[in-house]
GROMACS .gro file of C-alpha atoms in nm:
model
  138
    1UNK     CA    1   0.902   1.088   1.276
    2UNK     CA    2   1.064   1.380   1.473
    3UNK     CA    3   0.983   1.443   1.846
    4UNK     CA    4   0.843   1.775   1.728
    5UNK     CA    5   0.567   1.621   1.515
    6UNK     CA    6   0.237   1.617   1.582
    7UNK     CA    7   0.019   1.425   1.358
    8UNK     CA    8   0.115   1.114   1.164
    9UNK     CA    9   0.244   1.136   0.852
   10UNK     CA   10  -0.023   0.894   0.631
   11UNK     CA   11   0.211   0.804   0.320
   12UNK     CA   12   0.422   0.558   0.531
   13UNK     CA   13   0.276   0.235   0.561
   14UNK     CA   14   0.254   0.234   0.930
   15UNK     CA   15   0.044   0.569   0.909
   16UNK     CA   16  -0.188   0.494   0.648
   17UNK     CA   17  -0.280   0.185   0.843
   18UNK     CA   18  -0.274   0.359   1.133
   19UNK     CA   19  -0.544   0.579   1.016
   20UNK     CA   20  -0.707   0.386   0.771
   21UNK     CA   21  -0.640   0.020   0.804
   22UNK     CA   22  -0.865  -0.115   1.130
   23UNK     CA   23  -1.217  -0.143   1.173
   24UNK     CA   24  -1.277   0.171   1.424
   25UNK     CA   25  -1.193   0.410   1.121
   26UNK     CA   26  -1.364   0.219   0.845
   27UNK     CA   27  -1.604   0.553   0.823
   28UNK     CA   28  -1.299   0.743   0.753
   29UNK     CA   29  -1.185   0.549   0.471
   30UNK     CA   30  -1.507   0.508   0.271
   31UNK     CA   31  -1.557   0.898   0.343
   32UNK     CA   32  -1.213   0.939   0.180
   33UNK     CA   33  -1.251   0.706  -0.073
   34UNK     CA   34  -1.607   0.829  -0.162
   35UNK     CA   35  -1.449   1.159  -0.237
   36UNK     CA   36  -1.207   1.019  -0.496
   37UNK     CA   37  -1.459   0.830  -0.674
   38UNK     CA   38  -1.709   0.953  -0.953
   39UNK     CA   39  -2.038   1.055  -0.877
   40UNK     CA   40  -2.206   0.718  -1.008
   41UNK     CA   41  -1.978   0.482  -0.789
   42UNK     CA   42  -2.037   0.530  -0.407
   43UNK     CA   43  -1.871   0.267  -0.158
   44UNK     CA   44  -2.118   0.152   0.095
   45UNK     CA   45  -1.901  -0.106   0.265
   46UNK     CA   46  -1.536  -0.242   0.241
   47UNK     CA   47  -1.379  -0.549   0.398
   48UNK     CA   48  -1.001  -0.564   0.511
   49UNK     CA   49  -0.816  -0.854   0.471
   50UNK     CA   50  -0.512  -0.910   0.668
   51UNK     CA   51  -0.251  -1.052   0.433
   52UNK     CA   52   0.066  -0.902   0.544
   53UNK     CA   53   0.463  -1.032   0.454
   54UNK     CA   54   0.747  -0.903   0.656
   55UNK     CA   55   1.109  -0.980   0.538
   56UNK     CA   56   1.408  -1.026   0.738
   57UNK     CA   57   1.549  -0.696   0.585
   58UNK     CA   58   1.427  -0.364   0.492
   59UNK     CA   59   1.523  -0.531   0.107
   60UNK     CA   60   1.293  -0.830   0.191
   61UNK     CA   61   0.955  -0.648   0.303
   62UNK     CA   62   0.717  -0.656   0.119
   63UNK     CA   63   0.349  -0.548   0.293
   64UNK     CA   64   0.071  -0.588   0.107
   65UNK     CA   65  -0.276  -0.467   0.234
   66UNK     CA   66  -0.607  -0.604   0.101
   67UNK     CA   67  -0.909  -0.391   0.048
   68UNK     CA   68  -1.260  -0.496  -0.069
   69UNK     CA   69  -1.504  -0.244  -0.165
   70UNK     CA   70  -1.875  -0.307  -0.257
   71UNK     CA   71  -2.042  -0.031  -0.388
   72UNK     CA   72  -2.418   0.072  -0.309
   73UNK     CA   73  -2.514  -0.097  -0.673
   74UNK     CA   74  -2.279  -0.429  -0.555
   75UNK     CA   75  -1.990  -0.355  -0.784
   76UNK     CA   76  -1.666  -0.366  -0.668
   77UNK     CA   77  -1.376  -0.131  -0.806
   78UNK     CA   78  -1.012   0.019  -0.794
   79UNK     CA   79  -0.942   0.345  -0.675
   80UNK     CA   80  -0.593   0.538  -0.777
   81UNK     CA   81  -0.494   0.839  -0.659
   82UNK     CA   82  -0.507   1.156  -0.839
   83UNK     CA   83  -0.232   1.409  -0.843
   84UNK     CA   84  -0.311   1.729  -0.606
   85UNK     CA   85  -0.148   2.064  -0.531
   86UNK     CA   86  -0.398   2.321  -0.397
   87UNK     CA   87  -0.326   2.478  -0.101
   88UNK     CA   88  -0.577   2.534   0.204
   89UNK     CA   89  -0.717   2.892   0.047
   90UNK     CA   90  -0.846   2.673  -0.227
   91UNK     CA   91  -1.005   2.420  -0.067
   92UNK     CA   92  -1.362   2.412  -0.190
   93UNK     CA   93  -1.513   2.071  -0.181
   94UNK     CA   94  -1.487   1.737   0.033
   95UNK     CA   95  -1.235   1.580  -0.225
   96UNK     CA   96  -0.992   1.894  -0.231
   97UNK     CA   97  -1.026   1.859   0.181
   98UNK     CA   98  -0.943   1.472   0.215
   99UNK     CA   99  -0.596   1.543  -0.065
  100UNK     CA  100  -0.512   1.881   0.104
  101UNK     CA  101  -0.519   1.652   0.456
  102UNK     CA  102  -0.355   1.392   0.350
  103UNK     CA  103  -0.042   1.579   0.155
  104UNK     CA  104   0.005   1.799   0.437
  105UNK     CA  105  -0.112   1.624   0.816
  106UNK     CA  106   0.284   1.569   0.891
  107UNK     CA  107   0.362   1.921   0.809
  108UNK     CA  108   0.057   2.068   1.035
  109UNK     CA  109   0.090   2.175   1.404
  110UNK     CA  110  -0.341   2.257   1.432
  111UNK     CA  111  -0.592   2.140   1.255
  112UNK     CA  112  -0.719   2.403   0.967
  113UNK     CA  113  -1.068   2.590   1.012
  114UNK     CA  114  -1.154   2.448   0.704
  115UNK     CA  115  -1.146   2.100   0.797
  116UNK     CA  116  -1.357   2.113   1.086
  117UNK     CA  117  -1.599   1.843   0.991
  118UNK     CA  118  -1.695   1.567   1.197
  119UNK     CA  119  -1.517   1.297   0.991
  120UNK     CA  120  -1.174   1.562   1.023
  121UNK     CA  121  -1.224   1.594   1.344
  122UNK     CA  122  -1.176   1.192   1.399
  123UNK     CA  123  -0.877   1.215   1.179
  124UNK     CA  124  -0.668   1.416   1.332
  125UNK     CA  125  -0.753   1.256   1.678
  126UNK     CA  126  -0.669   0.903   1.508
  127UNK     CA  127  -0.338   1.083   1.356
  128UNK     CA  128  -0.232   1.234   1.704
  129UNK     CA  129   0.129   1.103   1.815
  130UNK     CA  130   0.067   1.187   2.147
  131UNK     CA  131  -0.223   0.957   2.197
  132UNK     CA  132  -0.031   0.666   2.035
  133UNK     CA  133   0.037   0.404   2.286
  134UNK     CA  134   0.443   0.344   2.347
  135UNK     CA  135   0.470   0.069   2.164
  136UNK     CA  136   0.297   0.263   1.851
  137UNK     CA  137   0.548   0.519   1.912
  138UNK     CA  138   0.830   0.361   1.879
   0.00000   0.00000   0.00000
């Protein structure tokens, strides 16, 4: 993370979690997730579980991070993520909003007008560096 950046960049573990992992933002992540999903599976809660393994060396880490999903119909299910490349011009529907976000908050300076939504909007607060608290910072 460079002193010039502003948002968090969420494919490190520290920033996904950052943005994803805690309670507060559980909205965003079943919004995201939701997205990903087909039509006929909907998440209407998730659990985290905390079970987390640090190493004594970058070699030895190993982080592992727990998610339960129960959809609206009590299933439960995996989600992978698909491969994405648009660029903000294309950006039609909520799906093709959360990728584009995702692939490219490190890289932005603003937030773009076309992800204005409420559920953006708490995002990119969450992902601000300059709201992190010193010890997040460092």
């Amino acid at each position: 993370m460079a002193l010039q950046d502003k948002y968090i960049n969420p494919f490190t573990d520290f920033g996904f979690k950052k943005l994803f992992g805690s309670e507060p933002n559980k909205d965003l992540l079943i919004d995201f997730l939701n997205q990903v999903l087909p039509g006929k599976h909907k998440i209407k809660d998730l659990t985290y579980a905390r079970t987390e393994q640090l190493g004594n060396s970058e070699a030895d880490r190993k982080a592992i991070f727990d998610l339960y999903c129960v959809g609206e119909n009590g299933e439960r299910f995996i989600v992978e993520m698909p491969h994405f490349n648009k660029v903000e011009t294309e950006l039609q529907t909520n799906f093709d909003k959360w990728m584009y976000v995702l692939q490219q908050l490190p890289n932005l300076q603003n937030r773009p007008q076309g992800l204005q939504d409420k559920v953006f909007q708490k995002l990119f607060e969450a992902a601000e560096i300059a709201k992190f608290t010193p010890d997040e910072k460092q």
